[in-house]
Short mmCIF file of C-alpha atoms and ligand atoms in Angstrom, two decimals:
data_model
loop_
_atom_site.label_atom_id
_atom_site.label_comp_id
_atom_site.label_asym_id
_atom_site.label_seq_id
_atom_site.Cartn_x
_atom_site.Cartn_y
_atom_site.Cartn_z
CA MET A 1 6.28 4.70 -8.77
CA LYS A 2 5.31 7.55 -6.48
CA ILE A 3 5.63 7.29 -2.71
CA SER A 4 3.27 8.90 -0.25
CA VAL A 5 4.30 8.72 3.41
CA SER A 6 1.81 8.30 6.27
CA PHE A 7 3.04 9.71 9.59
CA ILE A 8 0.49 8.22 12.04
CA LYS A 9 2.71 5.43 13.29
CA SER A 10 6.19 6.68 14.04
CA LYS A 11 9.13 6.50 16.43
CA TYR A 12 8.95 10.26 16.83
CA ASN A 13 6.18 12.77 17.48
CA GLU A 14 4.20 14.10 14.53
CA LYS A 15 6.17 17.33 14.20
CA GLU A 16 9.56 15.58 14.13
CA THR A 17 8.18 12.88 11.81
CA ILE A 18 6.90 15.38 9.28
CA LYS A 19 10.19 17.29 9.38
CA LEU A 20 12.05 14.05 8.65
CA ILE A 21 9.66 13.14 5.82
CA ASP A 22 10.20 16.60 4.36
CA LYS A 23 13.95 15.93 4.07
CA THR A 24 13.40 12.81 1.93
CA ASP A 25 12.52 12.62 -1.76
CA ALA A 26 9.03 11.23 -1.00
CA ASP A 27 6.42 12.53 -3.42
CA TYR A 28 3.57 13.25 -0.99
CA LEU A 29 2.69 13.50 2.67
CA HIS A 30 -0.26 11.13 3.22
CA VAL A 31 -2.64 12.64 5.78
CA ASP A 32 -4.89 10.03 7.42
CA ILE A 33 -8.00 11.55 8.99
CA MET A 34 -10.15 9.31 11.21
CA ASP A 35 -13.47 10.51 12.60
CA GLY A 36 -14.31 7.88 15.24
CA LYS A 37 -17.41 6.95 13.21
CA PHE A 38 -16.43 5.51 9.83
CA VAL A 39 -13.50 3.98 11.71
CA GLU A 40 -13.25 3.40 15.44
CA ALA A 41 -10.28 5.65 16.02
CA LYS A 42 -10.48 9.43 16.01
CA ASN A 43 -7.25 11.27 15.38
CA TYR A 44 -6.49 14.85 14.35
CA SER A 45 -8.60 17.96 14.20
CA PHE A 46 -8.15 20.24 11.21
CA LYS A 47 -6.42 22.80 13.47
CA GLN A 48 -3.81 20.21 14.45
CA ILE A 49 -3.20 19.23 10.83
CA GLU A 50 -2.98 22.85 9.76
CA LYS A 51 -0.15 23.37 12.27
CA LEU A 52 1.63 20.14 11.45
CA VAL A 53 1.76 20.56 7.69
CA LYS A 54 3.64 23.82 8.14
CA TYR A 55 6.70 21.61 8.66
CA THR A 56 6.72 20.36 5.09
CA THR A 57 6.59 21.68 1.55
CA LYS A 58 5.41 18.29 0.27
CA LYS A 59 2.08 18.19 -1.49
CA LEU A 60 -0.64 16.52 0.57
CA ASP A 61 -2.47 13.33 -0.27
CA VAL A 62 -5.38 13.48 2.18
CA HIS A 63 -7.23 10.26 3.07
CA LEU A 64 -10.56 10.93 4.77
CA MET A 65 -11.70 7.89 6.72
CA CYS A 66 -14.82 9.78 7.66
CA GLU A 67 -18.56 9.25 7.56
CA ASN A 68 -19.27 12.74 6.30
CA PRO A 69 -16.39 13.78 4.01
CA SER A 70 -18.24 16.88 2.85
CA LYS A 71 -17.57 18.44 6.27
CA PHE A 72 -13.82 18.43 5.64
CA ILE A 73 -13.49 19.44 2.00
CA LYS A 74 -13.44 23.21 2.36
CA ASP A 75 -10.79 23.12 5.09
CA TYR A 76 -8.44 20.73 3.33
CA ALA A 77 -8.81 22.68 0.10
CA LEU A 78 -7.03 25.54 1.89
CA LEU A 79 -3.89 23.48 2.43
CA ASN A 80 -1.27 22.33 -0.08
CA THR A 81 -3.55 19.46 -1.08
CA GLU A 82 -3.20 17.72 -4.43
CA TYR A 83 -5.45 14.72 -3.78
CA LEU A 84 -8.48 14.63 -1.51
CA THR A 85 -9.74 11.06 -1.10
CA PHE A 86 -12.95 9.81 0.50
CA HIS A 87 -14.33 6.31 1.04
CA LEU A 88 -16.90 4.92 -1.35
CA GLU A 89 -18.49 3.01 1.56
CA ALA A 90 -19.01 6.20 3.57
CA VAL A 91 -21.34 8.14 1.30
CA LYS A 92 -24.73 7.87 -0.35
CA ASN A 93 -24.02 10.04 -3.34
CA PRO A 94 -20.38 9.85 -4.40
CA SER A 95 -20.95 12.11 -7.42
CA ASP A 96 -21.88 15.03 -5.17
CA ILE A 97 -18.66 14.64 -3.20
CA ILE A 98 -16.60 14.37 -6.39
CA ASN A 99 -18.15 17.60 -7.69
CA GLU A 100 -17.59 19.36 -4.40
CA ILE A 101 -13.89 18.42 -4.34
CA HIS A 102 -13.44 19.44 -7.97
CA SER A 103 -15.12 22.78 -7.32
CA TYR A 104 -12.00 23.73 -5.32
CA GLY A 105 -9.68 22.76 -8.18
CA ILE A 106 -8.38 19.72 -6.27
CA LYS A 107 -7.93 16.20 -7.58
CA CYS A 108 -10.41 13.69 -6.22
CA GLY A 109 -9.68 10.17 -5.02
CA ILE A 110 -12.01 7.37 -3.97
CA SER A 111 -10.81 4.72 -1.57
CA ILE A 112 -12.16 1.18 -1.31
CA LYS A 113 -11.88 -1.16 1.66
CA PRO A 114 -10.45 -4.66 1.15
CA SER A 115 -13.97 -6.13 0.87
CA THR A 116 -15.27 -3.57 -1.66
CA SER A 117 -15.10 -4.56 -5.32
CA VAL A 118 -13.59 -2.62 -8.20
CA GLN A 119 -16.94 -3.09 -9.92
CA SER A 120 -18.69 -0.83 -7.42
CA LEU A 121 -16.41 2.04 -8.47
CA MET A 122 -17.39 1.82 -12.12
CA PRO A 123 -20.06 4.55 -12.18
CA TYR A 124 -17.47 7.10 -10.98
CA ILE A 125 -14.27 5.86 -12.57
CA ASN A 126 -14.16 8.44 -15.37
CA ASP A 127 -14.70 11.31 -12.96
CA ILE A 128 -11.83 10.81 -10.51
CA GLU A 129 -8.06 11.21 -10.47
CA GLN A 130 -7.10 8.51 -7.96
CA VAL A 131 -8.32 5.15 -6.73
CA LEU A 132 -6.90 4.34 -3.30
CA VAL A 133 -7.01 0.58 -2.82
CA MET A 134 -6.85 -0.36 0.87
CA SER A 135 -4.60 -3.33 1.56
CA VAL A 136 -5.55 -3.32 5.27
CA GLU A 137 -8.81 -2.47 7.03
CA PRO A 138 -8.83 1.32 7.41
CA GLY A 139 -8.39 2.54 10.96
CA GLU A 140 -4.80 2.07 12.09
CA GLY A 141 -1.21 1.96 10.95
CA GLY A 142 1.14 -0.99 11.27
CA GLN A 143 -1.20 -3.74 10.07
CA GLU A 144 -0.34 -6.66 7.83
CA PHE A 145 -0.67 -6.34 4.04
CA MET A 146 -3.53 -8.37 2.53
CA THR A 147 -2.06 -10.06 -0.54
CA ASP A 148 -5.37 -10.74 -2.31
CA VAL A 149 -6.04 -7.06 -3.00
CA ALA A 150 -3.23 -7.17 -5.57
CA THR A 151 -5.67 -8.41 -8.25
CA LYS A 152 -7.63 -5.16 -7.86
CA ILE A 153 -4.57 -3.23 -9.03
CA ASP A 154 -4.47 -5.27 -12.24
CA GLN A 155 -8.21 -4.82 -12.79
CA LEU A 156 -7.91 -1.06 -12.33
CA LYS A 157 -4.84 -0.71 -14.53
CA GLU A 158 -6.70 -2.48 -17.33
CA ILE A 159 -9.42 0.16 -17.28
CA ASN A 160 -6.80 2.72 -18.21
CA THR A 161 -8.58 6.07 -17.97
CA ASN A 162 -6.91 9.05 -16.37
CA PHE A 163 -6.84 8.09 -12.69
CA ILE A 164 -3.82 6.85 -10.78
CA VAL A 165 -3.94 3.64 -8.77
CA SER A 166 -2.59 3.91 -5.26
CA VAL A 167 -2.26 1.21 -2.58
CA ASP A 168 -2.44 1.88 1.16
CA GLY A 169 -1.57 -0.35 4.11
CA GLY A 170 1.18 -2.73 5.15
CA ILE A 171 3.60 -1.71 2.40
CA ASN A 172 7.24 -2.63 3.05
CA ASP A 173 10.20 -3.75 0.93
CA GLU A 174 8.66 -7.23 0.53
CA THR A 175 4.94 -6.55 0.13
CA ILE A 176 5.62 -3.84 -2.46
CA ASN A 177 6.47 -6.64 -4.88
CA TYR A 178 2.77 -7.57 -5.02
CA VAL A 179 1.82 -4.10 -6.23
CA ARG A 180 4.62 -3.09 -8.58
CA ASN A 181 2.17 -1.98 -11.27
CA ALA A 182 0.46 0.54 -8.99
CA ASP A 183 1.21 4.21 -9.71
CA MET A 184 1.66 5.09 -6.06
CA VAL A 185 2.10 3.36 -2.72
CA VAL A 186 1.34 4.74 0.72
CA SER A 187 3.80 3.59 3.34
CA GLY A 188 3.76 4.51 7.01
CA SER A 189 5.36 2.40 9.71
CA TYR A 190 7.96 0.82 7.40
CA ILE A 191 9.42 4.30 6.86
CA CYS A 192 8.53 6.20 10.04
CA GLN A 193 9.52 3.56 12.54
CA SER A 194 13.04 3.41 11.14
CA ASP A 195 16.10 5.56 11.85
CA ASN A 196 16.72 6.37 8.22
CA TYR A 197 13.63 7.40 6.27
CA GLN A 198 15.43 7.96 2.98
CA LYS A 199 17.03 4.52 3.13
CA GLN A 200 13.61 2.88 3.56
CA ILE A 201 12.20 4.92 0.68
CA ASN A 202 15.13 3.84 -1.49
CA ASN A 203 14.41 0.22 -0.57
CA LEU A 204 10.84 0.67 -1.78
CA ARG A 205 11.95 2.30 -5.03
CA THR A 206 14.36 -0.48 -6.03
C1 DX5 B 301 -4.76 2.85 7.54
C2 DX5 B 301 -4.18 4.11 6.91
C3 DX5 B 301 -2.86 3.91 6.23
C4 DX5 B 301 -1.78 3.35 7.13
C5 DX5 B 301 -0.45 3.23 6.46
O1 DX5 B 301 -5.96 3.14 8.12
O2 DX5 B 301 -5.05 4.62 5.95
O3 DX5 B 301 -2.46 5.08 5.57
O4 DX5 B 301 -1.66 4.08 8.30
O5 DX5 B 301 0.46 2.80 7.41
P1 DX5 B 301 1.22 1.40 7.34
O6 DX5 B 301 2.20 1.50 6.20
O7 DX5 B 301 1.91 1.32 8.67
O8 DX5 B 301 0.23 0.32 7.11
ZN1 ZN B 302 -4.27 6.14 4.51
#
């Protein structure tokens, strides 16, 4: 199982956090972007992210919690981005966004909120490389894992085309047991609020 680390809730500032994540064997740096519209909180500008990601060689797994994802695609395509993920609930024409992301040679993810069904993803499922299942309401780190989203992982794994299934929110060494058949987990506060990032990552892997 791959591990993608979110740095928004940490003991240290962003720069120190990203440097510490870089030293671990985590697979990706998960970059949460909030626009103050799709979610209440507004966090980083692209300029800030551009500076921060200089402190890691990890590939980026970018999660756009934004009303207008199209606005961000060109910028994030310039970085070391492997996955660029937008929310199904945020857009009117998901296929246009998928095409736009693919036009930069980047893998495309679609994220669904806890209340959004797997069924609603079906028209796009063959065209994307990641489904990001939210196990908390998008908008902040450090929330409690919602156990009932685990059935979505099983539903998605049964479909078995060429996308990976990733889970985001409230993942720790206990809640990970609900989502063992996911291909990737995003974990933030469990790792970044500890003194030993690698130890926490090892706990998730075992
Ligand atoms: C929630 C974000 C998540 C979250 C992960 O809006 O998309 O990536 O910050 O952090 P934890 O593991 O603390 O829930
Ligand atoms: Zn996220």
